Coordinates of C-alpha atoms and ligand atoms in Angstrom, one line a residue:
M1 CA 82.0 79.8 70.1
S2 CA 80.3 82.6 72.0
L3 CA 80.3 82.6 75.8
R4 CA 76.6 82.2 75.8
T5 CA 76.8 79.2 73.6
T6 CA 79.4 77.8 75.9
V7 CA 77.2 78.4 78.9
L8 CA 74.3 76.9 77.2
M9 CA 76.2 73.8 76.2
A10 CA 77.5 73.5 79.8
S11 CA 74.0 73.7 81.1
V12 CA 72.8 71.0 78.7
L13 CA 75.8 68.9 79.7
L14 CA 74.8 69.3 83.3
V15 CA 71.3 68.2 82.5
L16 CA 72.6 65.1 80.8
L17 CA 75.1 64.4 83.6
A18 CA 72.4 64.8 86.2
A19 CA 70.2 62.5 84.2
C20 CA 73.0 59.9 83.8
S21 CA 74.2 59.8 87.3
S22 CA 70.8 59.6 89.0
P23 CA 67.8 59.0 86.9
P24 CA 65.0 61.3 88.0
A25 CA 62.3 59.7 90.1
T26 CA 59.6 61.6 88.2
P27 CA 60.3 62.1 84.5
V28 CA 60.7 65.7 83.6
A29 CA 58.4 66.6 80.8
A30 CA 60.1 68.0 77.7
P31 CA 59.7 71.8 77.8
A32 CA 56.6 72.9 75.9
Q33 CA 57.8 74.9 72.9
T34 CA 55.3 77.7 73.4
S35 CA 54.6 80.1 70.7
A36 CA 55.9 82.8 73.1
A37 CA 59.1 81.0 73.5
Q38 CA 59.5 80.6 69.8
Q39 CA 58.8 84.3 69.4
A40 CA 61.5 85.1 71.8
A41 CA 63.9 82.8 70.1
A42 CA 63.3 84.6 66.8
A43 CA 63.6 88.0 68.4
Y44 CA 66.8 87.3 70.3
D45 CA 68.4 84.7 68.1
F46 CA 68.4 82.4 71.2
D47 CA 69.5 78.9 70.7
M48 CA 66.4 76.8 71.4
D49 CA 68.4 75.0 74.1
V50 CA 67.8 78.1 76.2
F51 CA 64.4 76.7 77.0
H52 CA 65.9 73.7 78.9
P53 CA 66.6 74.4 82.6
V54 CA 69.5 73.1 84.5
V55 CA 68.4 70.1 86.5
A56 CA 69.7 68.9 89.8
R57 CA 68.5 66.9 92.8
H58 CA 70.1 68.3 95.9
G59 CA 70.9 72.0 95.8
M60 CA 71.0 74.8 93.3
V61 CA 72.3 78.4 92.9
A62 CA 71.3 80.8 90.2
S63 CA 73.2 84.2 90.0
E64 CA 74.3 86.7 87.4
Q65 CA 77.9 85.7 87.5
A66 CA 79.3 82.2 87.0
L67 CA 82.2 82.7 89.5
A68 CA 79.8 83.6 92.3
T69 CA 77.4 80.8 91.4
R70 CA 80.3 78.3 91.7
I71 CA 81.2 79.7 95.1
G72 CA 77.6 79.3 96.3
L73 CA 77.5 75.8 95.0
D74 CA 80.7 74.9 96.8
M75 CA 79.2 76.1 100.1
L76 CA 76.2 73.9 99.5
K77 CA 78.4 70.9 98.8
N78 CA 80.6 71.5 101.8
G79 CA 78.0 71.5 104.5
G80 CA 76.4 74.9 104.1
N81 CA 72.7 75.5 103.9
A82 CA 70.9 77.8 101.5
V83 CA 71.6 80.9 103.7
D84 CA 75.3 80.1 103.9
A85 CA 75.4 79.8 100.1
A86 CA 73.4 82.9 99.6
V87 CA 75.6 85.0 101.9
A88 CA 78.7 83.6 100.1
V89 CA 77.2 84.6 96.8
G90 CA 76.4 88.0 98.1
F91 CA 80.0 88.6 99.1
A92 CA 81.3 87.0 95.9
L93 CA 79.2 89.2 93.6
A94 CA 80.6 92.3 95.3
V95 CA 83.9 91.1 93.7
A96 CA 82.7 89.4 90.5
L97 CA 79.9 91.7 89.5
P98 CA 81.2 95.2 90.6
N99 CA 78.5 97.1 88.8
A100 CA 75.7 95.6 91.0
G101 CA 77.1 93.2 93.5
N102 CA 78.2 95.2 96.5
L103 CA 79.3 95.8 100.0
G104 CA 78.4 99.5 99.7
G105 CA 74.8 99.1 98.7
G106 CA 71.7 97.4 100.1
G107 CA 68.9 95.0 99.4
F108 CA 66.3 92.5 100.5
M109 CA 66.2 88.8 101.3
V110 CA 63.3 86.4 101.6
V111 CA 64.1 83.1 103.4
H112 CA 62.1 80.0 103.8
D113 CA 63.1 77.7 106.6
A114 CA 61.9 74.2 105.6
K115 CA 62.0 72.7 109.1
S116 CA 59.8 75.3 110.8
G117 CA 57.9 76.3 107.7
R118 CA 58.7 79.9 108.6
D119 CA 59.3 82.6 106.1
V120 CA 61.0 85.8 106.9
A121 CA 61.9 88.9 105.0
L122 CA 65.2 90.8 105.8
D123 CA 65.4 94.5 104.9
F124 CA 69.0 95.7 104.5
R125 CA 68.0 98.7 102.4
E126 CA 70.2 101.8 102.6
T127 CA 69.1 104.5 105.0
A128 CA 69.2 108.3 104.6
P129 CA 71.9 109.9 106.7
S130 CA 70.9 111.9 109.7
D131 CA 71.3 115.3 108.1
A132 CA 69.1 114.3 105.1
S133 CA 66.1 116.4 104.5
R134 CA 63.1 116.8 102.1
T135 CA 64.8 119.6 100.3
M136 CA 68.3 118.2 100.1
Y137 CA 68.3 117.8 96.3
L138 CA 66.6 121.2 95.5
D139 CA 68.2 124.5 94.6
G140 CA 67.3 127.9 96.0
Q141 CA 64.4 128.1 93.5
G142 CA 63.0 124.7 94.6
K143 CA 64.2 122.9 91.5
V144 CA 65.8 119.5 91.6
V145 CA 69.6 119.8 91.0
N146 CA 70.5 117.6 88.1
G147 CA 72.6 114.6 89.2
K148 CA 72.9 115.5 92.8
S149 CA 71.0 112.4 94.0
L150 CA 73.0 110.2 91.6
Y151 CA 76.6 111.1 91.1
T152 CA 77.8 112.9 94.3
H153 CA 78.8 111.9 97.8
Y154 CA 75.4 113.3 98.7
A155 CA 73.7 110.5 96.7
V156 CA 75.0 107.8 99.0
G157 CA 72.7 106.1 101.5
V158 CA 74.1 104.4 104.6
P159 CA 74.9 100.9 103.2
G160 CA 73.1 97.9 104.5
T161 CA 74.6 94.9 102.6
V162 CA 77.2 93.9 105.2
A163 CA 74.8 94.2 108.1
G164 CA 72.2 92.2 106.1
L165 CA 74.5 89.4 105.0
A166 CA 76.0 89.1 108.5
H167 CA 72.6 89.1 110.1
A168 CA 71.3 86.4 107.8
L169 CA 74.3 84.2 108.5
Q170 CA 74.0 84.6 112.2
Q171 CA 70.3 83.9 112.3
W172 CA 69.9 81.2 109.8
G173 CA 73.3 80.0 108.5
Q174 CA 75.4 77.3 109.9
L175 CA 79.0 78.2 108.7
P176 CA 81.3 80.8 110.2
L177 CA 81.5 84.2 108.6
A178 CA 85.2 83.8 107.8
K179 CA 84.4 80.6 105.8
V180 CA 81.7 82.2 103.6
I181 CA 83.7 85.3 102.9
E182 CA 87.0 83.7 102.1
P183 CA 86.3 82.7 98.5
A184 CA 85.2 86.2 97.7
A185 CA 88.4 87.6 99.3
A186 CA 90.5 85.2 97.4
L187 CA 88.8 86.1 94.2
A188 CA 89.4 89.8 94.8
E189 CA 93.0 89.2 95.6
K190 CA 93.9 86.9 92.7
G191 CA 91.6 88.7 90.3
Y192 CA 89.6 87.3 87.3
P193 CA 89.5 88.2 83.6
V194 CA 87.0 91.0 82.8
S195 CA 84.1 89.4 80.8
E196 CA 82.8 90.9 77.6
T197 CA 79.7 92.1 79.5
L198 CA 81.7 93.8 82.2
A199 CA 84.0 95.4 79.7
K200 CA 81.0 96.8 77.8
V201 CA 79.5 98.2 80.9
L202 CA 82.8 99.8 82.1
A203 CA 83.2 101.4 78.7
R204 CA 79.6 102.7 78.8
E205 CA 80.0 104.1 82.3
Q206 CA 83.2 105.9 81.6
K207 CA 81.5 109.1 82.8
T208 CA 80.6 107.6 86.1
F209 CA 84.2 107.0 87.0
A210 CA 85.6 110.1 85.3
P211 CA 85.6 112.4 88.4
W212 CA 87.0 109.7 90.8
P213 CA 90.7 108.7 90.6
A214 CA 90.3 106.2 93.5
S215 CA 87.7 104.3 91.4
Q216 CA 89.7 104.6 88.2
A217 CA 92.7 103.1 90.0
I218 CA 90.7 99.9 90.3
F219 CA 88.6 99.7 87.2
W220 CA 90.7 101.4 84.6
K221 CA 94.1 100.6 83.2
H222 CA 96.3 103.1 81.4
G223 CA 93.7 105.9 81.6
A224 CA 90.9 103.9 80.1
P225 CA 88.2 101.4 81.2
M226 CA 89.6 97.8 81.5
Q227 CA 89.0 95.6 78.5
Q228 CA 87.7 92.1 78.1
G229 CA 90.3 89.6 79.2
E230 CA 92.3 91.9 81.4
L231 CA 92.8 90.7 85.0
L232 CA 90.7 92.7 87.5
V233 CA 92.5 92.5 90.9
Q234 CA 90.9 94.3 93.8
K235 CA 93.5 94.3 96.6
D236 CA 91.8 96.8 98.9
L237 CA 88.5 95.0 98.5
A238 CA 90.2 91.8 99.5
A239 CA 91.6 93.5 102.6
S240 CA 88.1 94.9 103.5
L241 CA 86.5 91.5 103.1
R242 CA 89.2 89.8 105.3
L243 CA 88.7 92.5 107.9
I244 CA 84.9 91.8 107.9
A245 CA 85.7 88.1 108.1
K246 CA 87.8 88.7 111.1
E247 CA 85.9 91.4 113.0
G248 CA 82.3 90.9 111.7
A249 CA 80.0 93.6 110.4
K250 CA 81.4 95.8 113.1
A251 CA 84.5 96.4 111.0
F252 CA 82.3 98.0 108.4
Y253 CA 80.0 100.0 110.7
E254 CA 82.3 101.0 113.6
G255 CA 85.9 99.9 112.7
A256 CA 88.5 100.7 110.1
I257 CA 86.1 100.6 107.1
A258 CA 83.7 103.0 108.9
Q259 CA 86.5 105.4 109.5
K260 CA 87.5 105.3 105.8
I261 CA 83.9 105.8 104.6
A262 CA 83.5 108.8 106.9
A263 CA 86.9 110.1 105.8
E264 CA 85.7 109.8 102.1
M265 CA 82.6 111.8 102.9
A266 CA 83.9 114.7 104.9
P267 CA 86.0 116.6 102.2
H268 CA 83.2 116.2 99.6
A269 CA 80.3 117.5 101.6
G270 CA 79.0 113.9 101.8
A271 CA 76.5 113.4 104.5
I272 CA 77.3 110.0 106.1
T273 CA 78.9 110.2 109.5
L274 CA 80.4 107.6 111.8
A275 CA 77.3 107.8 113.9
D276 CA 75.1 107.1 110.8
L277 CA 77.1 104.0 110.2
K278 CA 77.1 102.9 113.8
N279 CA 73.3 103.3 113.9
Y280 CA 72.6 101.2 110.8
K281 CA 70.4 98.1 111.4
A282 CA 69.2 95.3 109.2
V283 CA 65.5 94.7 110.0
E284 CA 63.6 91.5 110.0
R285 CA 60.1 92.0 108.6
E286 CA 57.0 89.9 108.1
P287 CA 56.8 89.1 104.4
V288 CA 53.8 90.3 102.5
R289 CA 51.7 87.3 101.5
G290 CA 49.1 86.7 98.9
S291 CA 47.6 83.8 96.9
Y292 CA 47.2 83.2 93.2
R293 CA 45.2 80.2 91.8
G294 CA 46.0 78.0 94.8
Y295 CA 49.6 79.0 95.2
Q296 CA 50.9 81.1 98.1
I297 CA 53.1 84.1 97.2
V298 CA 55.6 85.2 99.9
T299 CA 57.5 88.3 99.0
M300 CA 59.1 91.5 100.1
P301 CA 57.1 94.1 102.1
P302 CA 57.9 97.9 102.3
P303 CA 60.2 99.7 102.1
S304 CA 60.1 97.7 98.8
S305 CA 56.9 98.2 96.8
G306 CA 57.7 95.0 94.9
G307 CA 55.7 92.5 97.0
A308 CA 52.7 94.7 97.5
H309 CA 52.2 95.4 93.9
L310 CA 53.0 91.9 92.7
I311 CA 50.2 90.6 94.9
Q312 CA 47.9 93.5 93.9
I313 CA 48.3 92.7 90.2
L314 CA 47.9 89.0 90.7
N315 CA 44.7 89.6 92.7
M316 CA 43.3 91.6 89.7
M317 CA 44.4 88.9 87.3
E318 CA 42.8 86.0 89.1
R319 CA 39.5 86.6 87.5
W320 CA 40.8 86.5 83.9
P321 CA 41.1 83.3 81.9
I322 CA 44.5 84.2 80.6
Q323 CA 45.3 80.5 79.9
D324 CA 42.6 80.7 77.2
W325 CA 43.7 84.0 76.0
G326 CA 47.3 82.8 75.6
V327 CA 50.7 84.0 76.7
N328 CA 51.5 87.5 75.4
S329 CA 48.4 87.7 73.3
A330 CA 47.0 91.2 72.8
N331 CA 44.1 90.4 75.2
T332 CA 46.4 89.1 78.0
V333 CA 48.9 92.0 77.5
H334 CA 46.1 94.6 77.5
H335 CA 44.5 93.3 80.7
M336 CA 47.8 92.9 82.6
T337 CA 48.9 96.4 81.5
E338 CA 45.7 98.0 82.8
A339 CA 46.3 96.2 86.1
M340 CA 49.9 97.4 86.2
K341 CA 48.9 101.0 85.7
L342 CA 46.5 100.9 88.6
A343 CA 49.2 99.3 90.8
Y344 CA 51.9 101.8 89.9
A345 CA 49.6 104.7 90.5
D346 CA 49.0 103.5 94.0
R347 CA 52.7 103.0 94.4
A348 CA 53.4 106.7 93.7
E349 CA 50.8 107.7 96.2
Y350 CA 51.0 105.3 99.1
L351 CA 54.3 103.5 99.2
G352 CA 57.2 104.5 101.4
D353 CA 59.3 103.4 104.4
P354 CA 56.7 101.8 106.8
D355 CA 58.7 103.1 109.8
F356 CA 57.9 106.6 108.6
V357 CA 54.5 106.5 106.8
K358 CA 51.4 104.4 107.1
V359 CA 51.4 102.1 104.1
P360 CA 47.9 100.6 103.5
L361 CA 49.3 97.2 102.9
K362 CA 46.3 95.2 103.8
G363 CA 44.1 97.2 101.5
L364 CA 46.5 97.2 98.6
T365 CA 46.8 93.4 98.8
S366 CA 43.1 92.6 99.6
K367 CA 41.1 90.6 97.1
R368 CA 38.1 92.9 97.5
Y369 CA 40.2 96.0 96.6
A370 CA 41.3 94.1 93.5
D371 CA 37.6 93.4 92.7
R372 CA 36.9 97.1 92.8
L373 CA 39.9 98.0 90.7
A374 CA 39.4 95.3 88.2
A375 CA 35.8 96.2 87.7
G376 CA 37.0 99.5 86.2
I377 CA 39.1 97.8 83.6
S378 CA 37.7 97.8 80.1
A379 CA 38.3 94.8 77.9
D380 CA 38.6 97.1 74.8
K381 CA 40.1 100.4 75.8
A382 CA 43.4 101.4 77.4
R383 CA 42.9 104.1 80.1
P384 CA 45.1 107.1 79.6
A385 CA 47.5 107.5 82.6
G386 CA 45.8 110.7 83.5
D387 CA 46.6 114.3 83.7
I388 CA 49.2 114.2 86.4
Q389 CA 52.5 115.6 85.3
P390 CA 54.2 112.8 83.4
G391 CA 57.7 111.6 84.4
K392 CA 60.8 112.4 82.4
P393 CA 61.4 109.8 79.7
Q394 CA 63.6 107.1 81.0
P395 CA 67.1 108.3 80.6
Y396 CA 68.9 105.2 82.0
E397 CA 68.7 102.0 80.1
S398 CA 71.8 100.4 81.4
D399 CA 70.9 100.3 85.1
Q400 CA 72.1 97.5 87.4
T401 CA 70.9 95.5 90.3
T402 CA 71.3 91.8 90.8
H403 CA 69.2 88.9 92.0
F404 CA 70.2 85.4 93.1
S405 CA 68.3 82.4 94.2
V406 CA 69.4 79.4 96.3
V407 CA 67.7 76.1 97.3
D408 CA 69.4 73.5 99.4
A409 CA 68.8 69.7 100.0
A410 CA 66.7 70.3 103.0
G411 CA 64.2 72.5 101.1
N412 CA 65.4 75.8 102.5
A413 CA 65.2 78.6 100.0
V414 CA 66.7 82.1 99.8
A415 CA 65.8 84.9 97.3
V416 CA 68.1 87.9 97.4
T417 CA 68.0 91.1 95.4
Y418 CA 70.6 93.7 96.2
T419 CA 72.0 96.8 94.4
L420 CA 74.1 99.9 94.2
N421 CA 71.1 101.4 92.3
T422 CA 72.5 102.4 88.9
N423 CA 75.7 100.8 87.4
F424 CA 78.5 101.1 89.9
G425 CA 76.2 103.2 92.0
S426 CA 77.6 106.7 92.6
G427 CA 80.9 105.6 91.0
I428 CA 82.7 106.6 94.2
V429 CA 85.0 104.2 96.0
A430 CA 85.6 105.0 99.6
S431 CA 89.4 105.5 99.3
G432 CA 91.4 102.6 100.6
T433 CA 88.5 100.2 100.9
G434 CA 87.9 99.1 97.3
I435 CA 84.2 99.5 98.2
L436 CA 81.9 101.2 95.6
L437 CA 79.2 103.3 97.3
N438 CA 75.6 103.3 96.2
N439 CA 73.4 106.1 94.9
E440 CA 70.3 104.8 96.4
M441 CA 69.1 108.2 97.6
D442 CA 67.8 108.8 94.1
D443 CA 65.1 106.2 94.9
F444 CA 63.4 108.9 97.1
A445 CA 61.1 111.3 95.4
A446 CA 63.4 114.4 95.3
K447 CA 60.3 116.5 94.7
P448 CA 56.6 115.4 94.3
G449 CA 55.9 114.7 90.7
V450 CA 59.5 114.9 89.5
A451 CA 60.7 111.6 88.0
N452 CA 63.8 109.8 89.3
A453 CA 66.3 107.9 87.2
Y454 CA 63.7 105.2 86.4
G455 CA 61.0 107.7 85.4
L456 CA 59.2 107.0 88.7
V457 CA 57.2 109.7 90.4
G458 CA 56.3 109.8 94.1
G459 CA 55.0 112.1 96.7
D460 CA 55.0 112.6 100.5
A461 CA 55.1 108.9 101.3
N462 CA 58.5 108.7 99.7
A463 CA 59.9 112.1 100.5
V464 CA 63.5 112.2 101.9
A465 CA 63.8 112.2 105.7
A466 CA 66.7 111.5 108.0
G467 CA 66.9 107.8 108.9
K468 CA 64.3 106.9 106.3
R469 CA 64.7 104.1 103.7
P470 CA 64.0 105.0 100.0
L471 CA 61.2 103.1 98.3
S472 CA 62.4 100.2 96.3
S473 CA 60.9 97.9 93.6
M474 CA 63.1 94.9 94.4
T475 CA 60.9 91.8 94.6
P476 CA 62.7 88.7 95.9
T477 CA 59.9 86.2 95.8
L478 CA 58.9 82.7 96.9
V479 CA 55.9 80.8 95.5
L480 CA 54.7 78.0 97.7
K481 CA 52.1 75.3 97.4
D482 CA 50.8 73.6 100.5
G483 CA 53.6 75.2 102.5
K484 CA 56.4 73.8 100.3
V485 CA 58.6 76.1 98.1
R486 CA 57.9 75.7 94.4
L487 CA 59.6 78.7 92.9
V488 CA 62.4 81.1 94.0
T489 CA 62.8 84.1 91.8
G490 CA 63.6 87.8 91.4
S491 CA 65.2 90.2 89.1
P492 CA 67.0 93.6 88.6
G493 CA 65.4 96.3 86.4
G494 CA 64.2 99.1 88.6
P495 CA 60.4 99.5 88.3
R496 CA 60.5 96.7 85.7
I497 CA 61.4 94.3 88.5
I498 CA 57.8 94.0 89.7
T499 CA 56.4 93.2 86.2
T500 CA 59.3 90.8 85.4
V501 CA 58.6 88.8 88.6
L502 CA 54.9 89.0 87.9
E503 CA 55.3 87.6 84.4
T504 CA 57.7 84.9 85.7
V505 CA 55.1 83.8 88.3
V506 CA 52.3 83.8 85.7
D507 CA 54.4 82.0 83.2
M508 CA 54.8 79.2 85.7
I509 CA 51.3 79.1 87.2
D510 CA 49.2 79.9 84.2
F511 CA 51.3 78.7 81.3
G512 CA 53.1 75.7 82.9
M513 CA 56.5 77.0 81.8
N514 CA 59.8 75.9 83.3
P515 CA 62.2 78.6 84.5
A516 CA 64.2 78.6 81.3
E517 CA 61.1 79.0 79.1
A518 CA 59.8 81.7 81.4
A519 CA 63.1 83.6 81.3
A520 CA 63.2 83.4 77.5
T521 CA 59.6 84.6 77.0
L522 CA 59.2 88.2 75.8
R523 CA 58.3 90.7 78.5
F524 CA 56.2 93.9 78.7
H525 CA 55.8 96.6 81.3
H526 CA 53.7 99.6 82.2
Q527 CA 54.4 101.8 85.2
W528 CA 51.5 104.3 84.9
M529 CA 53.9 107.2 84.4
P530 CA 55.2 107.7 81.8
D531 CA 52.1 106.5 79.9
E532 CA 53.8 104.0 77.7
L533 CA 53.4 100.3 77.3
R534 CA 56.9 99.0 76.9
L535 CA 57.4 95.8 75.1
E536 CA 60.5 93.8 74.2
K537 CA 61.3 93.5 70.5
G538 CA 59.7 90.4 69.0
F539 CA 55.9 90.8 69.6
S540 CA 54.1 90.2 66.4
R541 CA 52.9 93.2 64.3
D542 CA 49.4 91.9 64.8
T543 CA 49.6 92.0 68.6
L544 CA 51.1 95.5 68.5
D545 CA 48.4 96.7 66.2
L546 CA 45.6 95.2 68.4
L547 CA 47.1 96.9 71.4
A548 CA 47.5 100.2 69.7
A549 CA 43.9 100.0 68.6
K550 CA 42.8 99.7 72.2
G551 CA 44.6 103.0 72.8
H552 CA 48.0 101.8 74.3
K553 CA 51.0 104.0 73.6
I554 CA 53.4 101.4 72.4
A555 CA 57.2 101.6 72.9
V556 CA 59.4 98.7 71.8
K557 CA 62.5 98.9 74.1
P558 CA 65.0 96.5 75.6
A559 CA 66.2 96.3 79.2
M560 CA 63.5 94.4 80.9
G561 CA 64.6 92.4 84.0
R562 CA 66.9 89.4 84.1
T563 CA 65.6 86.6 86.3
Q564 CA 67.5 84.0 88.3
T565 CA 64.9 81.3 89.0
I566 CA 64.8 77.9 90.7
Q567 CA 61.7 75.7 90.4
V568 CA 61.1 72.7 92.7
Q569 CA 59.1 70.1 90.9
G570 CA 58.7 66.3 91.3
G571 CA 61.7 66.0 93.6
L572 CA 64.0 67.9 91.2
L573 CA 65.3 71.4 91.0
L574 CA 65.0 73.1 87.7
G575 CA 66.8 76.4 87.3
A576 CA 67.7 79.0 84.8
S577 CA 69.7 82.2 84.5
D578 CA 68.1 84.8 82.2
P579 CA 69.6 84.6 78.7
R580 CA 69.5 88.4 78.6
N581 CA 72.7 88.3 80.6
P582 CA 75.2 85.9 79.1
D583 CA 77.3 86.0 82.3
G584 CA 74.6 84.5 84.5
R585 CA 74.9 80.9 85.5
T586 CA 72.8 78.3 87.3
L587 CA 74.5 75.3 88.8
G588 CA 73.2 72.4 90.9
Y589 CA 74.3 69.0 92.2
Ligands
LIG1 O1 65.5 99.6 94.7 C1 65.2 99.9 93.5 O2 64.0 99.7 93.1 C2 66.2 100.3 92.5 N1 67.3 101.0 93.2 C3 66.7 99.1 91.8 C4 67.6 99.5 90.7 C5 67.7 98.5 89.6 O3 67.0 97.5 89.7 C6 68.6 98.8 88.5 N2 68.7 97.6 87.7 N3 68.7 97.1 86.8

C-alpha cells in the first residue's frame, strides 16, 4: 500500500471517527464531484477519496509533514492556542522537512485573534546584510555571476524565522517557548526515518550539498544522500533548538548560535556579521485587505507581493460570471490568465520592501484600478506579454517552501508560509549548529530585467540594498465572512504561490468546493514574463486548443503549489493537505 493511500485511508478513518464520536450539528454535504475534480483524478491517478476533507470539531493543523502536524495537534489538545501550535509546527518542520522547514530562513504569518477580531501580519523575512549592495552579484562587466545569489555564503540573507516564531509566541501564544520547542528538539535528537519524498529530494539535490562537508555529515551517509527508511538524526540541530528553548531568540541572534553563523561566514567571504544578526527584527505589519463577492480577504502585505496581487486579481475577476463559465473552462482560464499577467507586470515594476520603496498598495488593490485594468482585457485574444526582455526559462522545478495552517477551538487562526527559498536553501549548514542557511538573496532583482531562479524579473523597487528585505510571493491568507474566519490557506511554489492561493479562494467562493476538492483541482499560472500559460497535465485537449486559439502560449508543466487549507463551515473544521505532496497531513480533534 502506498504512503499516500495510507494517509488517505487514515483521513477517511478520521472523518468516520469524528462523525461517530460526535455527530455534526450541521450535516456536511457530500463533496460535489466537479468535472474539474474528476479531471484531476484522471490526470494524477488520485483516489477519489482525495476529495473528502478531514473533518473535526475543535482544532486542526495542516502541514506538509505528518510528524509536524502531530506535534501541532498535541499542542492544541494540551492547552495551546493556534499560535502555540503554529510555532511548534514551525520548529518541528525545521527538523522534519529540512528542505523547506527552517531556522535559517524566513517567512510570513497572518494571525486572526477571535476575541478581539484583530488580524495581524508578521514579517520575519530575511534581510540583506549590511555590506550588501546593488552590484553584489555582478562581475566587472556588469553581468550577473551565475549561482552567486544561490549557492554561496553570499546568497544568505539574515535569517528571520527564530525571531518571528519567538515574537508570535510572546505576543499571541500562551505556552512557554521551551514547551513548544521541546517536541522538535526531541525529534531531532531521536531521529525519524527518511520518507520517500525526502529521499528523492536529497538525491536530486546532490549538487547542492556537494561542496559542503558539514551539510553532508548530516544528510548523507557513506558518501551518498540518505535513502528512504534511514534514520535522520540531527544532534547539532537538537542542541541549537534546546539552546533557543533555554535562552530565547537571543541565543540565535546574539549568543552561541550567532557566533557560529558569523564564524561560518568569515572564511567564505560571506556577508553576515554579528551586528547584522543582532540588528534583525521581526516586524508586525497591517495585513493587506480586500473583498471578493462578500468575503473579506486578509493577507500578507509587502515585502511579500502575494497579498497585493491576490487582491488585485480578485478585484478584476469580480465582474466575470465564472460560476457560469465553469471551473477551468477555457473562458475562465483565459480571463484569469489575462488578469494574472497584468498583476505580475505591476509586481515587477512596483513591488519591493516598503521600508525602502514606496509601494502603491492602495492603488494596486483598489476596485477602480481593477476596473481600468479589466476594461483592457479582451474576451477573445491573449495579450502578448510585450517586448520587455523576457526572463530565462524556469530552471528550477524542484523548489521548496512550505505552508501550514492552524485553527483552534476559540476560532483563532494562523497561516504561516516560510522558506529557505530553493530546496535546502544555499545547502550550507552553519558548522556546529545543524542549521541550514537560506539563499533568499536570490529573490532580489540582481540586475533589472535579469530573471531570478523563478524566472521573475524586477527593477529598482526590488534592487539589493543593505538592510532591505527581498520581495516575496508568499501568501499566507485568511478569508473571513462577517468578521469570522472561513478559510485559512497558503502554499509554496515561488511565483506560483499567488495563483495557487487565488485558485483555492475562487474554488471555495465561486465553485463551492471543500479544501480537498480545491487542492485536487488542476491549476494554471501566468506570471507575465516569461510569456507562457503554464497548466498542469490533465486539461482537456479541447480547452488547450481553445486557449491556443486565443493566442496563449501553452506549456503543460508540473510543480504548481501545494496548499494546506482549513475551512470553517457549519461549526466544523474541514481540512486538507494537497495531494501533490504525499507527506502532507491534516489532523483535527
Ligand atoms: O519568497 C518567495 O517568494 C520565494 N523565496 C519562495 C520560494 C518557494 O516558494 C519555493 N517553493 N516551492
